[in-house]
Short mmCIF file of C-alpha atoms (C1' of nucleotides) in Angstrom, two decimals:
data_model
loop_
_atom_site.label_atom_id
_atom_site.label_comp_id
_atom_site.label_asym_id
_atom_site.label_seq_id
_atom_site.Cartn_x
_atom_site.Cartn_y
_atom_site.Cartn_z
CA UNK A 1 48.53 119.60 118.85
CA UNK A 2 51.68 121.60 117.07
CA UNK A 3 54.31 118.99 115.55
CA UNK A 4 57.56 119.63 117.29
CA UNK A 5 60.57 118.46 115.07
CA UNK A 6 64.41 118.89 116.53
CA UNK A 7 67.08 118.49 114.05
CA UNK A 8 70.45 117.73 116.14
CA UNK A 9 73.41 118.38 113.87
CA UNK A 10 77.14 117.96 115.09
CA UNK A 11 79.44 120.97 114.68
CA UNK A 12 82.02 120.10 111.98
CA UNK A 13 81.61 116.37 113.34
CA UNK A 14 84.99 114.61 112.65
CA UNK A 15 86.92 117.27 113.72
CA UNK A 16 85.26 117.74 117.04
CA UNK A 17 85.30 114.29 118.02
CA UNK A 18 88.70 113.68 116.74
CA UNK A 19 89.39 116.41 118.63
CA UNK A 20 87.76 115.60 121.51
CA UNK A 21 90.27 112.08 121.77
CA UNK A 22 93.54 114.34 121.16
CA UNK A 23 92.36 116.63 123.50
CA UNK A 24 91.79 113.09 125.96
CA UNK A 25 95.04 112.27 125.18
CA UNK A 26 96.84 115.28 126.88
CA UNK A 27 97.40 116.93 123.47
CA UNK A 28 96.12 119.87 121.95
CA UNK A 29 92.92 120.69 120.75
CA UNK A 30 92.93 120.69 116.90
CA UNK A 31 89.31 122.27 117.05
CA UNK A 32 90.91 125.70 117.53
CA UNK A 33 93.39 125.89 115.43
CA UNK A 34 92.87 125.46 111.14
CA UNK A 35 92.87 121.65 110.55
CA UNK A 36 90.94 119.27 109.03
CA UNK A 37 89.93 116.04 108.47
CA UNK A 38 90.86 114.09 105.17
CA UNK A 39 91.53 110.96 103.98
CA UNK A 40 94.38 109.66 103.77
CA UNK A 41 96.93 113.10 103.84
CA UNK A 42 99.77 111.58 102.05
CA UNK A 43 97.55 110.98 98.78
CA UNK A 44 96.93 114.09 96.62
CA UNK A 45 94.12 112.83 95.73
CA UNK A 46 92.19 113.03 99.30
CA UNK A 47 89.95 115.69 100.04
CA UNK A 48 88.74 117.71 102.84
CA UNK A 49 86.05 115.54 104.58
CA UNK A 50 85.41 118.35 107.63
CA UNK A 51 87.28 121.32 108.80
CA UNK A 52 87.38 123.15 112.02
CA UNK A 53 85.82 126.82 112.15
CA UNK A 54 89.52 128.52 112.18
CA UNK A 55 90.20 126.55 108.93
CA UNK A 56 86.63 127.57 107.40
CA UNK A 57 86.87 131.32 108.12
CA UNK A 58 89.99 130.59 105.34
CA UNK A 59 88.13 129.81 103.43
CA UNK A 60 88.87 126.17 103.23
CA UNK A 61 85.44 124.03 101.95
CA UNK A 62 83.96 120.45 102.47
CA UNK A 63 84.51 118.79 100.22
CA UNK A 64 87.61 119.98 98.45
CA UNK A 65 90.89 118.54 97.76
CA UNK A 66 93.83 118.59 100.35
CA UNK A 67 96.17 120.17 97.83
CA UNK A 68 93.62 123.30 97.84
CA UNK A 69 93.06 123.45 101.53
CA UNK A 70 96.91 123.51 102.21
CA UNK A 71 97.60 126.28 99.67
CA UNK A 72 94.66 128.47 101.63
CA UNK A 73 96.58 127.51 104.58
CA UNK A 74 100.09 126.26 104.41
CA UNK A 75 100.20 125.77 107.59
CA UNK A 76 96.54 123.72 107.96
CA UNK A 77 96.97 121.08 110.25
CA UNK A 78 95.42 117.77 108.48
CA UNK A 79 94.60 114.56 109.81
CA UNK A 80 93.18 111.06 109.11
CA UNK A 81 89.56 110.16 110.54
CA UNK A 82 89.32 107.16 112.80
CA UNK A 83 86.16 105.16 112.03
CA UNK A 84 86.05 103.60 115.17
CA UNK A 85 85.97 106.66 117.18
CA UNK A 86 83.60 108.49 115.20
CA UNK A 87 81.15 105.36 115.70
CA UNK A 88 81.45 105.50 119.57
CA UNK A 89 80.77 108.95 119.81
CA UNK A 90 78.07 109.07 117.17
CA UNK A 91 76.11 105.68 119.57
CA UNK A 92 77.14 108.32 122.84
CA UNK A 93 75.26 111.05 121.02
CA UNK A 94 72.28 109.25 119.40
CA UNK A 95 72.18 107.90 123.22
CA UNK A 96 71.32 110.85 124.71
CA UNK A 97 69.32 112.48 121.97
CA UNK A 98 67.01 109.28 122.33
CA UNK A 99 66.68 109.93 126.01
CA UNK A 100 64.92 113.33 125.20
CA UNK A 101 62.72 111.39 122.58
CA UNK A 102 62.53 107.60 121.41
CA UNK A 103 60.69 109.05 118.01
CA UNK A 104 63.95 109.36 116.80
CA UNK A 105 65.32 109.27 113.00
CA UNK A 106 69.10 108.67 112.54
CA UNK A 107 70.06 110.71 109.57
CA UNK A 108 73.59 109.86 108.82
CA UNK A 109 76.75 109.23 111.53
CA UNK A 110 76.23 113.02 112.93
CA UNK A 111 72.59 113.77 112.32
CA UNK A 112 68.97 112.99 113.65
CA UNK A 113 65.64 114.45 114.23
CA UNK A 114 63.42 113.51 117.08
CA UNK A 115 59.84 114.34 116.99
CA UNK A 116 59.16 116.34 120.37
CA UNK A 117 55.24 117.10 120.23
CA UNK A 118 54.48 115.29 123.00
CA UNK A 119 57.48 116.26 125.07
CA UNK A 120 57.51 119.77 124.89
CA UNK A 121 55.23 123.23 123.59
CA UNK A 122 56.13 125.78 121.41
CA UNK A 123 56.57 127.63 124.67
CA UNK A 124 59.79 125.76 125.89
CA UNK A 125 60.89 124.38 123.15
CA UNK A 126 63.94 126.52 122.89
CA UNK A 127 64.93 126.27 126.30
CA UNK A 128 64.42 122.07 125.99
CA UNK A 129 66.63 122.02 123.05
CA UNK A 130 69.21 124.56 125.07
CA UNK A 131 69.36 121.59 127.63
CA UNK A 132 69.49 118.59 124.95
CA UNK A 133 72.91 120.52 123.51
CA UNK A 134 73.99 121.88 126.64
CA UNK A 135 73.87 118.29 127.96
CA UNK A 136 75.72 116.55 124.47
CA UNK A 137 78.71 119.25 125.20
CA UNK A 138 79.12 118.60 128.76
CA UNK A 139 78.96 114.75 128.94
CA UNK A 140 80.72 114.20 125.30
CA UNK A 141 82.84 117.02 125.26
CA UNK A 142 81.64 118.36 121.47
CA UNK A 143 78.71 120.95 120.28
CA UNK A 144 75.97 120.34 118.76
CA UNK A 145 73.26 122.78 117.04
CA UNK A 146 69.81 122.27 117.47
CA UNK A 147 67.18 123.34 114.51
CA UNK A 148 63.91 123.79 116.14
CA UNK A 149 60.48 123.68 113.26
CA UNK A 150 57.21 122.19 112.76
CA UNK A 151 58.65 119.64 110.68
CA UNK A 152 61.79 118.13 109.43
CA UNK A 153 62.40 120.10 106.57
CA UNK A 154 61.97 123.54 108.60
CA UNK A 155 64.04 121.71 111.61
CA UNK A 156 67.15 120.62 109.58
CA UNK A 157 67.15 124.45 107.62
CA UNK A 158 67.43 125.60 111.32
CA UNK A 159 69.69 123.73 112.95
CA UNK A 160 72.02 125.10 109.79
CA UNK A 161 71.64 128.55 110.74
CA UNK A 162 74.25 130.31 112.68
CA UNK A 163 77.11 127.63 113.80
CA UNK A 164 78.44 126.03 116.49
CA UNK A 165 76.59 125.53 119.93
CA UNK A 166 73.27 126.98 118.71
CA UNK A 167 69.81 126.96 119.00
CA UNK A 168 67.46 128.34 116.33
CA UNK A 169 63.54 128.04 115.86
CA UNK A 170 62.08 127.93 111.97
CA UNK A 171 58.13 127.97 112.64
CA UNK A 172 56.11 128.22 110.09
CA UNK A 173 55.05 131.69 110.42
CA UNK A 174 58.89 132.31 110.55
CA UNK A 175 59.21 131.19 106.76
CA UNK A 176 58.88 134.41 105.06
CA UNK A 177 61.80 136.14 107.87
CA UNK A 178 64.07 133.59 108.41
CA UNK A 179 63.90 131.13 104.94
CA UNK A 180 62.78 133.08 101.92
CA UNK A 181 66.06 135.67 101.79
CA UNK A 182 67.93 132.95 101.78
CA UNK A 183 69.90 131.98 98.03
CA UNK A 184 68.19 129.01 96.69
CA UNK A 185 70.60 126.70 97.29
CA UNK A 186 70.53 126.63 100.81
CA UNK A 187 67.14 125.10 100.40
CA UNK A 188 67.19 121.17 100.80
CA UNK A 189 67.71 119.68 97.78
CA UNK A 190 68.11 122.18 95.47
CA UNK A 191 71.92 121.47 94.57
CA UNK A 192 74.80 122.98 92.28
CA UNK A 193 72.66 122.02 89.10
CA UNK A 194 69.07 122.61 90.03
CA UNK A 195 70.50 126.21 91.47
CA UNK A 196 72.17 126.74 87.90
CA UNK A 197 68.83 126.15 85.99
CA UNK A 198 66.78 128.01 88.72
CA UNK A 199 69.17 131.27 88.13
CA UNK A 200 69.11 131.30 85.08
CA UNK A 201 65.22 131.73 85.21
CA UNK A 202 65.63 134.91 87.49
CA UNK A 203 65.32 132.70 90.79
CA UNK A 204 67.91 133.45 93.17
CA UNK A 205 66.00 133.17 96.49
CA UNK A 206 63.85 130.79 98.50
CA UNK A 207 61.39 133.11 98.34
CA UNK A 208 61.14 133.88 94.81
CA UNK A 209 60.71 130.06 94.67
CA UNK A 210 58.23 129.54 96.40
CA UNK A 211 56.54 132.05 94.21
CA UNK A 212 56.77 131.08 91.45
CA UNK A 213 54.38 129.23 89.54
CA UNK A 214 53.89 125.47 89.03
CA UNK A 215 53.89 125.01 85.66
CA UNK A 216 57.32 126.86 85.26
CA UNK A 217 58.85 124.58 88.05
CA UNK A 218 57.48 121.36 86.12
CA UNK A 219 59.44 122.81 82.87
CA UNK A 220 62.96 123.52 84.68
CA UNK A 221 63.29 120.40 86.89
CA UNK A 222 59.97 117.68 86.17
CA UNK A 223 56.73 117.29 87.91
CA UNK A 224 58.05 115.14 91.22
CA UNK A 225 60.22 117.11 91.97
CA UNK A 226 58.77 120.64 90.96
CA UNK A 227 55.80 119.30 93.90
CA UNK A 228 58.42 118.56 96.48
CA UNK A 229 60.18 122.05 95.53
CA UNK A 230 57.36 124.15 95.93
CA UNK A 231 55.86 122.56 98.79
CA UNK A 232 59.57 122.85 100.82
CA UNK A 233 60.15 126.45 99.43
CA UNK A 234 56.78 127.20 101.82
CA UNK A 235 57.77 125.47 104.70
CA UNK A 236 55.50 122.31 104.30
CA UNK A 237 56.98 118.64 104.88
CA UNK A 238 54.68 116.16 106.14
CA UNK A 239 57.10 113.45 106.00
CA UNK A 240 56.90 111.85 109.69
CA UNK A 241 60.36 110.85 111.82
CA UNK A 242 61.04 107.58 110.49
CA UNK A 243 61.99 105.02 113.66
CA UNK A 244 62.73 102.48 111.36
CA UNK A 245 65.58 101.16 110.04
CA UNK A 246 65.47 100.43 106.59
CA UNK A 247 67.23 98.01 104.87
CA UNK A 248 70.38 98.58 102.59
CA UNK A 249 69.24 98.41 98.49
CA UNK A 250 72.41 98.49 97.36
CA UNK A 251 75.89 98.23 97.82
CA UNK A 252 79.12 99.56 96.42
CA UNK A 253 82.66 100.01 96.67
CA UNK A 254 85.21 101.88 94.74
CA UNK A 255 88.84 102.77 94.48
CA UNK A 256 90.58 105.93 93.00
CA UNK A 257 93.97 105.16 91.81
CA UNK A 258 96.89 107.62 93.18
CA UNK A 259 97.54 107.76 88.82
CA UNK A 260 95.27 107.57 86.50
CA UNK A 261 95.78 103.85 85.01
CA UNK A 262 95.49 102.20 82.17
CA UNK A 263 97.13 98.73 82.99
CA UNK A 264 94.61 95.90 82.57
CA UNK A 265 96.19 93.96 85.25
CA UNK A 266 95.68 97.03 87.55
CA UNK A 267 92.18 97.70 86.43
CA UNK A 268 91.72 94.16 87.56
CA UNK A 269 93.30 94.25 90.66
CA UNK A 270 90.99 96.86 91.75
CA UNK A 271 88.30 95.11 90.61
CA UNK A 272 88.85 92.22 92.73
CA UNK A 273 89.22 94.30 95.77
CA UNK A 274 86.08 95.83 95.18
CA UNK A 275 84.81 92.69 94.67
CA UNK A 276 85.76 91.05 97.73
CA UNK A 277 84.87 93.73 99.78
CA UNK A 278 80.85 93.83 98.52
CA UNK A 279 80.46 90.11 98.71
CA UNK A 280 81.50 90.47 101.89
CA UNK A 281 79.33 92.79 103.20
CA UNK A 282 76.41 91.28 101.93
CA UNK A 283 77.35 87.88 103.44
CA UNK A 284 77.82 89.74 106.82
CA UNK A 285 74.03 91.05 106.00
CA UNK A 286 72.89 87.96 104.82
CA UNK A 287 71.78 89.21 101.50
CA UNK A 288 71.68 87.77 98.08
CA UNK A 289 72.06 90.48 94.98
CA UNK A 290 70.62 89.48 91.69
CA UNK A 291 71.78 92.85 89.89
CA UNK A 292 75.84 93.67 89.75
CA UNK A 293 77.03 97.02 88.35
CA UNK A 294 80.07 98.19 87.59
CA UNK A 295 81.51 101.78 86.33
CA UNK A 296 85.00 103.33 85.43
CA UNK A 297 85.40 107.08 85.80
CA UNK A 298 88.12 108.62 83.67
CA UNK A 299 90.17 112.10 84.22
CA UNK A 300 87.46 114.57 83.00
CA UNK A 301 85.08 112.95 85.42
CA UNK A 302 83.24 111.27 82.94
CA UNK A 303 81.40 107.83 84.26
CA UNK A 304 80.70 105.07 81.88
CA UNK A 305 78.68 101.95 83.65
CA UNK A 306 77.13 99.18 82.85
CA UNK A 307 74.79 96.66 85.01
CA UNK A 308 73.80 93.04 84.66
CA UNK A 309 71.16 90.28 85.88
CA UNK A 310 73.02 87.26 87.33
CA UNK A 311 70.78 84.07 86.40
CA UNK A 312 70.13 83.73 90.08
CA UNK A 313 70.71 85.99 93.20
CA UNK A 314 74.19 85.51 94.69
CA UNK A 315 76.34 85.89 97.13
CA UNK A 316 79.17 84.76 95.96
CA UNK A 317 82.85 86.42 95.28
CA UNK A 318 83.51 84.95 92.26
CA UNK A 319 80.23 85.25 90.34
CA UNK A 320 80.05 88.78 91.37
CA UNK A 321 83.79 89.33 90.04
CA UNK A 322 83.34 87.75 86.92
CA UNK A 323 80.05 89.74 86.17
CA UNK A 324 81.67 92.79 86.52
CA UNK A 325 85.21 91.19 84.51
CA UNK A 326 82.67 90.72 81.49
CA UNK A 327 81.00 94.09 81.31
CA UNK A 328 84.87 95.89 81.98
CA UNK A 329 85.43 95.71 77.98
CA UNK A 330 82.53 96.85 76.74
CA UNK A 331 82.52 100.10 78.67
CA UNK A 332 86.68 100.41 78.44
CA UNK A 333 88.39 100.24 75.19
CA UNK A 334 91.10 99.00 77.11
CA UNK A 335 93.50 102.58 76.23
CA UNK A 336 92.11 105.37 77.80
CA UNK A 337 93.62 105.80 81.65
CA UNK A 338 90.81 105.47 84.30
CA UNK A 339 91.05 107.24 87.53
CA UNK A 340 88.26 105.08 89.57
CA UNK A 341 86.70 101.79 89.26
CA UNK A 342 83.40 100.63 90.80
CA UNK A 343 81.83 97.90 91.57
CA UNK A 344 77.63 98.09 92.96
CA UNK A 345 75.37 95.00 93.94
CA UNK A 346 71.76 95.36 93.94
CA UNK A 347 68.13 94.16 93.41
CA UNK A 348 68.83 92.53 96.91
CA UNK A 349 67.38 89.17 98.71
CA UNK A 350 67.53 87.46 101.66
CA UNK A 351 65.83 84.45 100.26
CA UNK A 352 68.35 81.43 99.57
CA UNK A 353 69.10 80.64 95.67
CA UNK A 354 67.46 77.57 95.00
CA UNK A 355 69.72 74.94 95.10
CA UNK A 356 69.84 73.41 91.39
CA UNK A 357 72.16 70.48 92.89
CA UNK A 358 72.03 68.16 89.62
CA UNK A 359 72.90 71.48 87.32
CA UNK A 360 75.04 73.85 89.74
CA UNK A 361 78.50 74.10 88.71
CA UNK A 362 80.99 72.12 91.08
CA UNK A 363 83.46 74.36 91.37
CA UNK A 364 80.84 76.44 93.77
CA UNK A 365 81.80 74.50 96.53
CA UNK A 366 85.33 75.69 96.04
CA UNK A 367 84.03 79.12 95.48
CA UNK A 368 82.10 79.02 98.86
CA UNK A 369 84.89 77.61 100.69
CA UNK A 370 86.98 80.40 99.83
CA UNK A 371 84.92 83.61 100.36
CA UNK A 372 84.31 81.21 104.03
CA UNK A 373 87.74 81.86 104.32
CA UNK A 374 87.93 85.61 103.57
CA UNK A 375 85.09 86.34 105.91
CA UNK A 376 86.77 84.33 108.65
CA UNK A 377 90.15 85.98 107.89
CA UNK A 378 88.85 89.20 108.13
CA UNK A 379 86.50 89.41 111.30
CA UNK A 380 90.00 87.53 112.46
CA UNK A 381 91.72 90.93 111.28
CA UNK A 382 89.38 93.49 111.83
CA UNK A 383 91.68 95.78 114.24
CA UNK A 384 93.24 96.27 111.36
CA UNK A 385 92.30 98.71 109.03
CA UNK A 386 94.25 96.63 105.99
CA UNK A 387 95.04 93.09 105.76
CA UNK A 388 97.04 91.68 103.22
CA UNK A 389 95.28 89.37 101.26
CA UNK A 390 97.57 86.86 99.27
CA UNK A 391 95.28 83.85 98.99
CA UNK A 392 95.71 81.82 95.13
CA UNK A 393 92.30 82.20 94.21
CA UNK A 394 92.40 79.45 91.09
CA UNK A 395 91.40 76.48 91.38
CA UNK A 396 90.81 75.61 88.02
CA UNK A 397 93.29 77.33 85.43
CA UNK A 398 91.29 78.55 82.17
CA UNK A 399 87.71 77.46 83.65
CA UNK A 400 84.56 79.66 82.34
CA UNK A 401 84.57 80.48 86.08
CA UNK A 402 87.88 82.50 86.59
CA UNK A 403 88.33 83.45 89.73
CA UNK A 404 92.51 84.06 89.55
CA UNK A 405 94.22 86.62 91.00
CA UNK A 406 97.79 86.92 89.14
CA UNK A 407 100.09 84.34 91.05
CA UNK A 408 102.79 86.21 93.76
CA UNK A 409 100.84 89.32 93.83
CA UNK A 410 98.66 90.42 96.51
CA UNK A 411 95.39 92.12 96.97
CA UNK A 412 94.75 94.65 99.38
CA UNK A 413 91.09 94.31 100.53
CA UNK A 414 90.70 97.57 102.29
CA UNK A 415 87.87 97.97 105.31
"C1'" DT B 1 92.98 124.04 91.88
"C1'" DC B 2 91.47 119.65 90.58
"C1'" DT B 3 88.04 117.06 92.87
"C1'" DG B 4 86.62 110.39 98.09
"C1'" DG B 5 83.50 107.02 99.20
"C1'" DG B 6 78.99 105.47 100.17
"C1'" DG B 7 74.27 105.78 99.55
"C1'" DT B 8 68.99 107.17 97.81
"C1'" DC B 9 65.51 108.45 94.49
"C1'" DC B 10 63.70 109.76 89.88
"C1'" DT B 11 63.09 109.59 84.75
"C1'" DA B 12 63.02 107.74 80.22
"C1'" DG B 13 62.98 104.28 76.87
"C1'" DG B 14 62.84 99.48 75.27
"C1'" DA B 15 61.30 94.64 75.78
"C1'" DC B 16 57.79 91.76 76.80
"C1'" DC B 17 53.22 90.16 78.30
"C1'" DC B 18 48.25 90.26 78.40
"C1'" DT C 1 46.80 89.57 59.79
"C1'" DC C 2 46.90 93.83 62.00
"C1'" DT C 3 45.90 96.71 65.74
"C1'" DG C 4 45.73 99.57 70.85
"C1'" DG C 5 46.90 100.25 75.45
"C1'" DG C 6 48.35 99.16 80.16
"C1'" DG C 7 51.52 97.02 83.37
"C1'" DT C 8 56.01 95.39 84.70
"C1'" DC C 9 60.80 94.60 84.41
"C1'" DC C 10 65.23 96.07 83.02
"C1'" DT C 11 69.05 99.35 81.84
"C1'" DA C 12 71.17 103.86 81.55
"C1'" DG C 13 71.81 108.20 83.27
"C1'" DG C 14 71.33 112.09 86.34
"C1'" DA C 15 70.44 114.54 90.60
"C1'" DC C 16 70.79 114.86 95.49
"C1'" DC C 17 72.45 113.76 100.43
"C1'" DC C 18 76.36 113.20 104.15
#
DNA sequence: TCTGGGGTCCTAGGACCC
DNA sequence: TCTGGGGTCCTAGGACCC
């Protein structure tokens, strides 16, 4: 029996369903005019994070800064996502791709496969998947395209072809027609710096790369990756539809200041945020991280990051904080501006830390009782998309433990 | 023209253990 | 006292995805 893979991709997804609410609203539909989706617009520093099909026949590119888009297109209507939105319509649409069939693999907010072998032939497939998009438009109100292939890989390259409302089939014996013309970079995978070392060898198609020999592949990108190269430049993926959830391995947040900064105070501030927000979210998921990273980016884009073991998982605000605190000088000489900050958990658990009650530090209990407090504060707050957070975090002034935040200022713990 | 925010996986080298 | 080799854990860095 022929594997059947659909890959059901929304058309320039946060502008569609944002539009799809305006146009709700009685107002007009933003979908066919040039506008996109950033951000937040005020900041110079957003970029484009979708555009409509008016704004990209100008030319106007995910992801590129605001500032750009607007000088394609003075006149480029831009506006802010809203997450909440975007969630309900991406459940609405998993919803009714799932109906069609429950192998289904959730990609990202606007993207799955479902594995149709035993729900259609190579026959009807194209006039299923007409009806699976047919039906998304008229009970959601947005497009979809459907990328029809014997597997995943040859699905997703499909559903990529010719945009919006579409239907395409990549069989396999469709490969050497439809995929190897292609430039190389359209292949999954191969991105801006695997296509740079690929041209410079003479490859500029899919074709010519799935020609070429293994042992040149190995040299230009390694041996993993030269396999899964090859084998995708052919058309072969075996990887199955993954049903599965898995769990999160990391986490990380990360703010880019409107200025580049060079303020330790400010530096810190940021930090904290971060901070707050990551312990969070692994308290909401009941995890315990027993590697912290942090990383500061500067204006030429350069990263410099450094990670550390805590003694013992943790889920806790403060320990997290003060890991990253005591890694921040020896990555930042304390002069140069930075433009982001960072802050990553990892190595994750859900197993409790072992409770060392004779040797664990007493101020934990104060700790505890304040991220308790945060969490609280925030699922109290969660309409909105900032709250103000202007807790004293000290306890203890000078402790090992610092867990301060500079008296009579406030941090902003962003959603 | 000037680049967000959140993830995953892979590689390489050093430390340490058996 | 000196030696080899494999396995695992950790850190740093780089590439890709949406």
């Amino acid at each position: 029996m022929p594997r059947i893979i659909f890959h059901i991709d929304v058309n320039s997804a946060f502008v569609s369903w944002l539009g799809v609410k305006l146009v709700k609203e009685g107002k007009p539909d933003i979908r066919l005019v040039p506008s996109v989706v950033s951000g937040d617009p005020s900041d110079r520093r957003s970029i484009v994070t979708a555009a409509s099909i008016p704004a990209k026949k100008l030319g106007i590119r995910v992801p590129e800064p605001v500032s750009m888009a607007l000088r394609k297109c003075p006149g480029l209507i831009i506006m802010r996502g809203d997450w909440e939105w975007y969630k309900q319509c991406s459940e609405d649409f998993i919803g009714i791709c799932r109906s069609y069939s429950p192998i289904l693999q959730q990609f990202s907010i606007d993207e799955c496969f479902i594995d149709m072998s035993l729900r259609c032939t190579p026959e009807n497939a194209v006039a299923v998947a007409t009806k699976l998009k047919d039906h998304i438009r008229n009970t959601l109100g947005f497009t979809v395209n459907v990328g029809i292939g014997s597997n995943k890989l040859l699905a997703k390259m499909a559903s990529d072809f010719e945009k919006p409302d579409k239907v395409h089939t990549l069989w396999a014996d469709e490969v050497p027609s439809k995929m190897w013309p292609l430039p190389v970079r359209d292949l999954l995978w191969v991105g801006k710096k695997t296509e740079e070392r690929l041209v410079a060898y003479g490859i500029r198609t899919i074709g010519q790369l799935a020609a070429i020999g293994m042992g040149s592949l190995t040299r230009l990108v390694g041996q993993k990756f030269a396999v899964q190269l090859h084998e995708n430049a052919n058309g072969r993926d075996d990887s199955p539809v993954e049903t599965e959830i898995a769990e999160a391995k990391s986490y990380s947040a990360e703010r880019t200041f409107q200025t580049d900064l060079v303020n330790p105070k400010d530096i810190d501030r940021a930090l904290f945020n971060v901070a707050c927000i990551v312990a969070h979210r692994i308290r909401r998921d009941d995890f315990r991280a027993s590697c912290v990273s942090m990383f500061v980016k500067y204006k030429d884009f350069t990263v410099a990051q450094k990670q550390t073991t805590l003694e013992q998982p943790s889920d806790v605000t403060a320990i997290i904080l003060n890991a990253a605190r005591k890694m921040l000088p020896e990555i930042w000489d304390g002069v140069t501006p930075i433009r982001q900050v960072g802050l990553g958990v990892s190595r994750l658990t859900h197993e409790s830390a072992v409770q060392m009650s004779l040797f664990e530090d007493p101020r934990m209990e104060y700790y505890r009782e304040w991220d308790r407090q945060f969490d609280e504060d925030r699922a109290r707050y969660e309409d909105a998309r900032m709250l103000a957070y202007e807790r004293k975090a000290a306890p203890h002034k000078d402790d090992a433990l610092v867990f301060r935040y500079p008296d009579g200022e406030q941090a902003l713990a962003a959603a």
